């Protein structure tokens, strides 16, 4: 067993874990944050996307021990008083159907907009390349991210 | 899917990692970005008793200017080299101003590997050591005639890219060696291009061709190196094509002629996504296009 300490959404967590424990299982089962989904479990779909020190990673392709000491952000960390503007945009633009891909999509979008508040459509599409959606056909998601970028720029938020 | 149990080490220095690898030898596996190894562990294709995580060895993640390298590894070829630590991620390579300016082939290639998440974790060293027969970076390091540094208990040695890839997932690294550095030349008169044919943007290459070309007087080909991936059991140098190009002016006809030699002497792979015939065709077309673009 290994002792790990991480911060998830600003809150400190510490656990004894088996080295083979996947980060996504750590987040869901030890930290009890089930907004991070397991889709394919093979690194292809991006449903398990989490921000590791601000950068999107697939948490099913990492061991929890590899995240020791890191700062993680999951979908639960985005909403403050009310939904985050990206979440609002996903609702407004009908970018959510079954919702399975949504947390990962939103975290990828969040990382994009932090680094690039005014993305071109091509840049939006590249940012969600690692996130598969079986329902929407992507267009609504791309629209929602563009819309979120505009509302975030207008309100001067991040 | 859950990996089998293993014992986990996270050394913070290269020395420590080498001594752990020396102790546990073939029962140990090195972990870099995990973007290939984690799947193998989960599928239990790999079931090492000991896992040595290189991820905390800060001294293995860097991109250094020419001149900052110690004693040059290469004896011939273009002067000036950039040294890249094996643990450098695709994202760092893609975003490196130094590489964009002086060896743009590497960032250009890193940009088409997988997706954002894979590029944030996957490393140059991991992709070369893994030696996927359709990996993108192998094609680029072959075309750049890169030198790879391997460090083991008995010291270090340099391996030329073209001698590094031995077969599917097989390299010239010994079980007790760690790939620590990749040296690439600063490109001056050379132009370099990587073209990849894939079913979707984030997929592995059906065919990938990297070309590094130097034209001399009269637009004749003075020097050329071509790295090919996805076509056969391992990434390789298309020496047949190179031979037909040297000394010739790169008219469209000459390029077509030369490109037709791209699969010469290799057993072309077949899969549900591409028959032998289709893959050979793609290889010829992409070789032509890459040469045209580098001209
Ligand atoms: C969804 C997805 C899409 C992908 N698409 C592409 C693609 O389009 N093109 C492409 O080329 N690749 C692709 N990959 C694979 C990716 O490039 C991997 O990152 C890479 O193959 C392995 O690098 P890593 O750092 O993650 O190594 P790991 O997975 O940690 O290790 C891979 C192997 O190399 C060994 N190793 C690692 N580092 C060293 C070292 N320094 N010295 C000695 N041995 C070492 C390990 O022991 C292991 O056997 C994709 C992966 C995923 C999950
Ligand atoms: S569950 Fe991790 S990528 Fe699909
Ligand atoms: S909304 Fe169903 S997978 Fe994207």
Coordinates of C-alpha atoms and ligand atoms in Angstrom, one line a residue:
Chain A
X1 CA 0.0 0.0 0.0
X2 CA 1.1 3.5 -0.7
X3 CA 0.0 6.7 1.0
X4 CA -1.1 9.4 -1.4
X5 CA -2.2 13.0 -0.9
X6 CA -4.0 15.0 -3.6
X7 CA -6.2 18.1 -3.8
X8 CA -9.4 17.6 -5.7
X9 CA -11.4 20.8 -6.4
X10 CA -9.4 22.6 -3.8
X11 CA -10.0 20.0 -1.0
X12 CA -7.3 17.8 0.5
X13 CA -7.7 14.0 0.3
X14 CA -5.3 11.4 1.7
X15 CA -5.6 7.6 1.4
X16 CA -3.7 4.4 1.6
X17 CA -4.0 2.8 -1.9
X18 CA -2.9 -0.2 -3.8
X19 CA -0.5 0.9 -6.5
X20 CA -2.6 -0.8 -9.1
X21 CA -5.7 1.4 -8.3
X22 CA -6.6 3.5 -11.3
X23 CA -7.0 7.2 -10.8
X24 CA -10.5 7.2 -12.1
X25 CA -11.5 4.5 -9.5
X26 CA -9.7 6.6 -6.8
X27 CA -11.8 9.6 -7.7
X28 CA -15.1 7.7 -7.9
X29 CA -14.7 5.2 -5.1
X30 CA -12.3 6.8 -2.5
X31 CA -13.0 10.5 -3.0
X32 CA -16.7 9.6 -3.9
X33 CA -16.9 12.0 -6.7
X34 CA -18.9 10.2 -9.3
X35 CA -19.2 12.9 -11.9
X36 CA -16.1 11.5 -13.5
X37 CA -17.3 8.7 -15.7
X38 CA -15.9 5.4 -17.0
X39 CA -16.8 4.9 -20.6
X40 CA -14.5 2.7 -22.6
X41 CA -11.9 2.0 -19.9
X42 CA -9.4 1.7 -22.7
X43 CA -8.2 5.3 -23.1
X44 CA -10.3 6.1 -26.1
X45 CA -13.5 7.9 -25.1
X46 CA -12.4 10.7 -22.7
X47 CA -15.4 10.2 -20.4
X48 CA -13.0 9.9 -17.5
X49 CA -11.2 13.2 -18.4
X50 CA -9.9 15.1 -15.3
X51 CA -7.7 18.1 -15.0
X52 CA -4.3 17.2 -13.6
X53 CA -2.6 20.4 -12.5
X54 CA -4.9 22.2 -15.0
X55 CA -4.3 19.9 -18.0
X56 CA -6.8 17.4 -19.3
X57 CA -5.8 13.7 -18.9
X58 CA -7.7 10.4 -19.1
X59 CA -7.9 9.2 -15.5
X60 CA -8.4 5.6 -16.7
X61 CA -4.9 5.7 -18.1
X62 CA -3.3 6.8 -14.9
X63 CA -2.6 5.1 -11.6
X64 CA -3.7 6.9 -8.5
X65 CA -0.1 6.8 -7.2
X66 CA 1.0 8.8 -10.2
X67 CA -1.2 11.7 -9.1
X68 CA 0.3 11.8 -5.7
X69 CA 0.8 15.5 -4.8
X70 CA -1.2 16.8 -7.7
X71 CA -4.0 19.2 -8.0
X72 CA -7.1 17.7 -9.7
X73 CA -10.2 19.3 -11.0
X74 CA -13.3 17.2 -11.7
X75 CA -16.7 18.3 -13.0
X76 CA -17.9 18.8 -9.4
X77 CA -15.3 21.6 -9.0
X78 CA -16.7 23.9 -11.7
X79 CA -20.0 25.1 -10.4
X80 CA -19.9 27.8 -7.7
X81 CA -23.0 29.6 -6.8
X82 CA -25.0 28.1 -9.7
X83 CA -23.7 26.4 -12.8
X84 CA -20.5 27.4 -14.5
X85 CA -21.0 29.3 -17.7
X86 CA -19.8 26.4 -19.8
X87 CA -22.4 24.2 -18.1
X88 CA -25.1 26.8 -18.8
X89 CA -24.0 27.0 -22.4
X90 CA -24.3 23.2 -22.8
X91 CA -27.8 23.5 -21.6
X92 CA -28.7 26.5 -23.8
X93 CA -27.3 24.9 -26.9
X94 CA -28.7 21.4 -26.4
X95 CA -25.2 20.0 -26.1
X96 CA -26.3 17.3 -23.6
X97 CA -28.3 14.2 -24.6
X98 CA -27.5 11.1 -22.5
X99 CA -24.9 13.1 -20.6
X100 CA -22.3 10.4 -20.4
X101 CA -19.6 12.3 -22.2
X102 CA -20.6 15.7 -20.8
X103 CA -18.3 16.0 -17.7
X104 CA -15.3 15.1 -19.8
X105 CA -16.4 17.4 -22.6
X106 CA -16.9 20.3 -20.2
X107 CA -13.5 19.8 -18.6
X108 CA -11.7 19.7 -22.0
X109 CA -13.6 22.9 -22.9
X110 CA -12.7 24.5 -19.6
X111 CA -9.0 23.8 -20.1
X112 CA -9.2 25.2 -23.7
X113 CA -11.0 28.4 -22.6
X114 CA -8.5 29.0 -19.8
X115 CA -5.6 28.9 -22.2
X116 CA -7.4 30.4 -25.2
X117 CA -10.4 32.6 -24.4
X118 CA -11.2 33.2 -28.0
X119 CA -10.8 29.9 -29.9
X120 CA -11.5 29.4 -33.6
X121 CA -13.9 26.6 -34.4
X122 CA -11.0 24.4 -35.5
X123 CA -9.3 24.9 -32.1
X124 CA -12.5 23.9 -30.3
X125 CA -12.7 20.7 -32.4
X126 CA -9.1 19.9 -31.7
X127 CA -9.6 20.5 -27.9
X128 CA -12.3 17.8 -27.8
X129 CA -10.6 15.4 -30.2
X130 CA -10.1 13.0 -27.2
X131 CA -13.8 13.1 -26.1
X132 CA -16.2 10.9 -27.9
X133 CA -20.0 11.6 -27.9
X134 CA -22.3 8.9 -29.2
X135 CA -25.4 11.1 -29.1
X136 CA -25.0 14.7 -30.3
X137 CA -23.0 14.6 -33.5
X138 CA -20.7 17.2 -31.9
X139 CA -22.1 20.2 -33.6
X140 CA -24.1 21.4 -30.6
X141 CA -21.1 20.8 -28.3
X142 CA -18.9 22.9 -30.6
X143 CA -21.6 25.6 -30.6
X144 CA -21.9 25.5 -26.8
X145 CA -18.2 25.9 -26.3
X146 CA -18.1 28.9 -28.7
X147 CA -21.1 30.3 -26.9
X148 CA -19.5 29.8 -23.5
X149 CA -16.3 31.5 -24.8
X150 CA -18.4 34.6 -25.7
X151 CA -20.4 34.8 -22.4
X152 CA -17.2 34.3 -20.4
X153 CA -15.4 37.0 -22.3
X154 CA -18.4 39.4 -21.8
X155 CA -18.5 38.8 -18.1
X156 CA -14.8 38.8 -17.8
X157 CA -14.7 35.5 -16.0
X158 CA -12.7 32.4 -16.5
Chain B
X1 CA -10.3 -3.5 -16.1
X2 CA -7.8 -3.7 -13.2
X3 CA -4.1 -4.5 -13.5
X4 CA -2.6 -7.4 -11.7
X5 CA -0.8 -6.6 -8.4
X6 CA 2.7 -5.2 -8.7
X7 CA 5.2 -3.5 -6.4
X8 CA 5.6 0.2 -7.2
X9 CA 8.7 2.4 -7.1
X10 CA 8.9 6.1 -7.9
X11 CA 12.6 7.0 -8.0
X12 CA 13.4 10.7 -8.1
X13 CA 16.8 10.3 -9.8
X14 CA 18.1 8.5 -12.9
X15 CA 20.7 6.7 -10.8
X16 CA 18.1 5.3 -8.5
X17 CA 16.0 4.2 -11.4
X18 CA 18.9 2.4 -13.0
X19 CA 19.8 0.6 -9.8
X20 CA 16.2 -0.5 -9.3
X21 CA 16.1 -1.8 -12.9
X22 CA 19.4 -3.5 -12.3
X23 CA 18.0 -5.2 -9.2
X24 CA 14.6 -6.4 -10.7
X25 CA 15.7 -6.8 -14.3
X26 CA 13.2 -8.5 -16.6
X27 CA 10.6 -8.8 -13.9
X28 CA 10.4 -5.0 -13.9
X29 CA 8.7 -2.5 -16.3
X30 CA 9.4 1.2 -16.6
X31 CA 6.4 3.5 -16.6
X32 CA 6.7 6.8 -18.4
X33 CA 3.4 8.5 -19.6
X34 CA 1.5 5.3 -19.3
X35 CA -0.5 6.0 -22.5
X36 CA 0.4 2.6 -23.9
X37 CA 1.6 0.7 -20.8
X38 CA -1.6 1.3 -18.7
X39 CA -3.7 -0.4 -21.3
X40 CA -1.3 -3.3 -21.5
X41 CA -1.4 -3.6 -17.7
X42 CA -5.1 -3.5 -17.6
X43 CA -5.5 -6.1 -20.4
X44 CA -2.8 -8.0 -18.5
X45 CA -0.8 -8.4 -21.6
X46 CA 2.0 -6.9 -19.4
X47 CA 2.2 -8.2 -15.9
X48 CA 5.4 -7.0 -14.3
X49 CA 6.1 -7.8 -10.7
X50 CA 7.7 -4.4 -10.3
X51 CA 6.8 -1.1 -11.8
X52 CA 9.4 1.6 -11.9
X53 CA 7.7 5.0 -12.4
X54 CA 10.0 7.4 -14.2
X55 CA 7.5 10.2 -13.9
X56 CA 9.1 11.9 -10.9
X57 CA 12.6 12.1 -12.4
X58 CA 12.7 15.8 -13.2
X59 CA 16.1 15.6 -14.7
X60 CA 14.7 13.6 -17.7
X61 CA 12.2 16.2 -18.9
X62 CA 13.9 19.0 -20.9
X63 CA 14.5 20.5 -24.3
X64 CA 18.0 22.0 -24.5
X65 CA 19.5 24.5 -26.9
X66 CA 22.4 23.6 -29.2
X67 CA 25.6 24.3 -27.4
X68 CA 24.0 23.4 -24.1
X69 CA 24.5 19.7 -25.0
X70 CA 27.7 18.2 -23.7
X71 CA 30.1 16.6 -26.2
X72 CA 28.3 16.1 -29.5
X73 CA 27.1 12.5 -30.0
X74 CA 27.2 12.6 -33.8
X75 CA 30.4 12.6 -35.8
X76 CA 29.0 13.4 -39.2
X77 CA 25.8 15.2 -40.4
X78 CA 24.5 18.7 -39.8
X79 CA 26.1 20.7 -37.0
X80 CA 24.2 21.8 -34.0
X81 CA 21.9 19.6 -32.0
X82 CA 19.0 19.9 -29.7
X83 CA 18.8 17.5 -26.8
X84 CA 15.4 16.3 -25.6
X85 CA 14.9 14.4 -22.4
X86 CA 13.1 11.1 -22.7
X87 CA 10.3 12.1 -20.3
X88 CA 9.4 15.2 -22.4
X89 CA 5.7 15.1 -23.3
X90 CA 4.2 15.4 -26.7
X91 CA 2.5 18.6 -25.5
X92 CA 5.9 20.1 -24.4
X93 CA 7.4 19.2 -27.8
X94 CA 4.4 20.6 -29.7
X95 CA 4.6 23.8 -27.7
X96 CA 8.4 24.3 -27.7
X97 CA 9.4 27.5 -29.4
X98 CA 13.0 26.2 -29.7
X99 CA 11.8 23.1 -31.7
X100 CA 9.3 25.1 -33.7
X101 CA 12.1 27.4 -34.9
X102 CA 14.9 24.9 -35.3
X103 CA 13.5 21.5 -35.8
X104 CA 9.8 22.0 -36.7
X105 CA 9.4 18.3 -37.8
X106 CA 9.2 17.2 -34.2
X107 CA 6.4 19.6 -33.0
X108 CA 4.6 19.0 -36.3
X109 CA 4.7 15.3 -35.7
X110 CA 3.8 15.5 -32.0
X111 CA 0.8 17.6 -32.8
X112 CA -0.8 14.7 -34.7
X113 CA -0.3 12.0 -32.0
X114 CA -3.5 10.9 -30.4
X115 CA -5.5 13.7 -28.8
X116 CA -5.0 16.4 -26.2
X117 CA -5.1 14.1 -23.2
X118 CA -2.7 11.6 -24.7
X119 CA -0.3 14.4 -25.7
X120 CA -0.4 15.8 -22.1
X121 CA 0.9 12.5 -20.7
X122 CA 2.7 10.5 -23.5
X123 CA 6.4 11.0 -23.8
X124 CA 8.9 11.0 -26.6
X125 CA 11.0 8.3 -24.8
X126 CA 8.0 6.2 -24.1
X127 CA 6.8 6.3 -27.7
X128 CA 10.2 5.3 -29.1
X129 CA 10.9 2.6 -26.4
X130 CA 7.4 1.2 -27.0
X131 CA 8.1 0.9 -30.8
X132 CA 4.6 0.7 -31.9
X133 CA 4.8 -0.3 -35.6
X134 CA 2.4 2.6 -36.4
X135 CA 3.8 5.1 -33.9
X136 CA 4.3 8.6 -35.3
X137 CA 7.5 9.8 -33.5
X138 CA 9.6 6.9 -34.7
X139 CA 9.1 8.0 -38.3
X140 CA 10.2 11.6 -37.4
X141 CA 13.3 10.5 -35.5
X142 CA 14.3 8.2 -38.4
X143 CA 14.0 11.1 -40.9
X144 CA 16.0 13.3 -38.6
X145 CA 18.6 10.6 -38.1
X146 CA 18.4 11.2 -34.4
X147 CA 20.7 9.7 -31.8
X148 CA 19.3 8.0 -28.8
X149 CA 21.1 7.7 -25.5
X150 CA 20.6 4.5 -23.4
X151 CA 21.9 4.4 -19.9
X152 CA 22.4 1.2 -17.9
X153 CA 24.4 -0.1 -15.0
X154 CA 27.6 -0.4 -17.1
X155 CA 27.3 3.2 -18.4
X156 CA 25.8 5.0 -21.4
X157 CA 25.8 4.4 -25.1
X158 CA 24.4 6.0 -28.2
X159 CA 22.1 4.2 -30.7
X160 CA 21.3 5.6 -34.1
X161 CA 17.6 5.8 -34.8
X162 CA 17.9 3.5 -37.8
X163 CA 19.4 0.8 -35.6
X164 CA 16.9 1.3 -32.7
X165 CA 13.7 -0.3 -34.1
X166 CA 14.1 -4.0 -34.4
X167 CA 10.5 -5.2 -34.7
X168 CA 7.0 -4.9 -33.4
X169 CA 7.4 -3.5 -29.8
X170 CA 11.1 -4.5 -30.0
X171 CA 14.1 -2.1 -29.8
X172 CA 17.8 -2.2 -29.4
X173 CA 17.4 -1.3 -25.7
X174 CA 18.7 -3.9 -23.3
X175 CA 16.4 -5.0 -20.4
X176 CA 18.5 -3.1 -17.9
X177 CA 18.8 0.1 -20.0
X178 CA 16.7 3.3 -19.8
X179 CA 16.3 5.6 -22.8
X180 CA 17.3 9.0 -21.4
X181 CA 17.9 11.4 -24.3
X182 CA 17.1 12.0 -27.9
X183 CA 19.3 14.3 -30.0
X184 CA 18.0 15.9 -33.2
X185 CA 19.8 18.2 -35.6
X186 CA 19.1 21.8 -36.0
X187 CA 17.6 22.1 -39.5
X188 CA 19.1 24.8 -41.6
X189 CA 18.9 24.2 -45.3
X190 CA 16.8 21.1 -44.8
X191 CA 13.1 21.0 -45.1
X192 CA 11.1 18.4 -43.3
X193 CA 7.5 17.2 -43.4
X194 CA 5.4 14.5 -41.7
X195 CA 2.3 13.3 -43.4
X196 CA -0.1 10.8 -41.8
X197 CA -3.0 8.9 -43.2
X198 CA -5.4 7.9 -40.5
X199 CA -9.1 7.1 -40.5
X200 CA -9.9 9.8 -38.0
X201 CA -7.6 12.6 -36.8
X202 CA -6.8 11.0 -33.4
X203 CA -6.2 7.5 -34.8
X204 CA -2.9 5.7 -35.3
X205 CA -1.4 6.0 -38.7
X206 CA -2.4 3.6 -41.5
X207 CA 0.7 5.1 -43.1
X208 CA 3.0 7.8 -41.9
X209 CA 5.9 9.3 -43.9
X210 CA 8.4 11.7 -42.6
X211 CA 10.8 13.4 -45.0
X212 CA 13.9 15.5 -44.3
X213 CA 15.3 16.9 -47.5
X214 CA 18.2 19.1 -48.5
X215 CA 18.3 20.6 -52.0
X216 CA 21.6 21.6 -53.5
X217 CA 22.4 23.5 -56.7
X218 CA 19.9 23.3 -59.5
X219 CA 17.3 22.1 -57.0
X220 CA 18.9 18.7 -57.1
X221 CA 18.5 16.5 -54.1
X222 CA 21.7 16.7 -52.0
X223 CA 20.6 14.7 -49.0
X224 CA 17.4 13.0 -48.0
X225 CA 16.2 10.7 -45.2
X226 CA 12.7 9.2 -45.1
X227 CA 11.1 7.5 -42.1
X228 CA 8.1 5.3 -42.6
X229 CA 5.6 4.0 -40.1
X230 CA 2.4 2.0 -40.1
X231 CA 3.5 0.0 -43.2
X232 CA 5.1 -3.0 -41.8
X233 CA 6.2 -4.7 -38.5
X234 CA 8.4 -1.8 -37.6
X235 CA 9.2 1.8 -38.5
X236 CA 11.9 1.9 -41.1
X237 CA 14.1 4.1 -43.3
X238 CA 13.0 4.0 -47.0
X239 CA 16.5 3.7 -48.3
X240 CA 15.2 2.5 -51.7
X241 CA 13.4 5.8 -52.2
X242 CA 16.3 7.8 -50.8
X243 CA 18.8 6.2 -53.2
X244 CA 16.6 7.1 -56.2
X245 CA 16.4 10.7 -55.2
X246 CA 20.0 11.6 -54.4
X247 CA 21.6 13.7 -57.0
X248 CA 18.3 14.1 -59.0
X249 CA 16.2 17.1 -59.6
X250 CA 12.9 16.7 -57.9
X251 CA 10.6 16.9 -60.9
X252 CA 7.1 15.4 -60.3
X253 CA 8.2 12.4 -62.4
X254 CA 11.3 11.8 -60.4
X255 CA 9.3 11.9 -57.2
X256 CA 6.7 9.5 -58.5
X257 CA 9.4 7.0 -59.6
X258 CA 11.3 7.2 -56.3
X259 CA 8.1 6.9 -54.2
X260 CA 7.2 3.7 -55.9
X261 CA 10.1 2.1 -54.1
X262 CA 8.7 2.9 -50.6
X263 CA 7.6 -0.7 -49.8
X264 CA 10.6 -2.3 -51.6
X265 CA 11.8 -5.2 -49.5
X266 CA 9.2 -4.9 -46.8
X267 CA 6.3 -7.2 -45.9
X268 CA 3.4 -4.8 -46.0
X269 CA 0.9 -5.3 -43.1
X270 CA -2.7 -6.0 -43.6
X271 CA -5.6 -5.2 -41.2
X272 CA -9.3 -4.7 -41.1
X273 CA -8.7 -1.1 -41.9
X274 CA -6.3 -1.5 -44.9
X275 CA -5.4 -4.4 -47.2
X276 CA -1.8 -4.9 -48.3
X277 CA -2.7 -3.3 -51.7
X278 CA -4.4 -0.3 -50.2
X279 CA -1.7 0.3 -47.7
X280 CA 1.0 0.1 -50.3
X281 CA -0.9 2.5 -52.4
X282 CA -1.3 4.9 -49.5
X283 CA 2.5 4.6 -48.8
X284 CA 3.4 5.6 -52.3
X285 CA 0.9 8.5 -52.4
X286 CA 2.0 9.8 -49.0
X287 CA 5.6 9.5 -49.9
X288 CA 5.1 11.5 -53.1
X289 CA 3.0 14.2 -51.3
X290 CA 5.6 14.5 -48.4
X291 CA 8.4 14.9 -50.9
X292 CA 6.4 17.5 -52.9
X293 CA 5.7 19.4 -49.7
X294 CA 9.3 19.3 -48.6
X295 CA 10.7 20.4 -52.0
Ligands
LIG1 C1 -6.3 7.1 -27.3 C2 -4.9 7.0 -27.7 C3 -4.5 7.4 -29.0 C4 -3.1 7.2 -29.4 N1 -2.8 7.7 -30.6 C5 -1.5 7.6 -31.0 C6 -1.1 8.1 -32.3 O1 -2.0 8.6 -33.1 N2 0.2 8.0 -32.7 C7 1.1 7.4 -31.8 O2 2.3 7.4 -32.2 N3 0.8 7.0 -30.6 C8 -0.5 7.0 -30.2 N4 -0.9 6.6 -28.9 C9 0.2 6.0 -28.1 C10 1.0 7.0 -27.3 O3 1.8 7.7 -28.3 C11 1.8 6.5 -26.2 O4 2.0 7.7 -25.4 C12 3.2 6.1 -26.4 O5 3.1 5.0 -27.3 C13 3.9 5.6 -25.2 O6 4.5 6.7 -24.5 P1 4.4 6.8 -22.9 O7 5.2 7.8 -22.4 O8 2.9 6.9 -22.6 O9 5.0 5.4 -22.4 P2 4.4 4.2 -21.5 O10 3.1 3.8 -21.9 O11 4.6 4.6 -20.1 O12 5.5 3.1 -21.8 C14 5.5 2.4 -23.1 C15 6.6 1.4 -23.1 O13 7.9 2.0 -23.2 C16 8.7 1.7 -22.1 N5 9.4 2.9 -21.7 C17 8.8 4.1 -21.5 N6 9.8 5.0 -21.3 C18 11.0 4.4 -21.4 C19 12.3 4.9 -21.3 N7 12.6 6.1 -21.0 N8 13.3 3.9 -21.4 C20 13.0 2.6 -21.7 N9 11.7 2.2 -21.8 C21 10.7 3.0 -21.6 C22 7.7 1.2 -21.0 O14 8.4 0.2 -20.1 C23 6.7 0.5 -21.8 O15 7.0 -0.8 -22.2 C24 -2.2 6.7 -28.5 C25 -2.6 6.3 -27.2 C26 -3.9 6.4 -26.8 C27 -4.3 6.0 -25.5
LIG2 S1 -13.0 5.7 -19.8 FE1 -11.1 6.7 -19.9 S2 -10.9 7.2 -21.9 FE2 -12.8 6.1 -21.9
LIG3 S1 -24.5 13.2 -24.9 FE1 -24.5 11.0 -24.9 S2 -22.5 10.5 -25.3 FE2 -22.5 12.6 -25.5

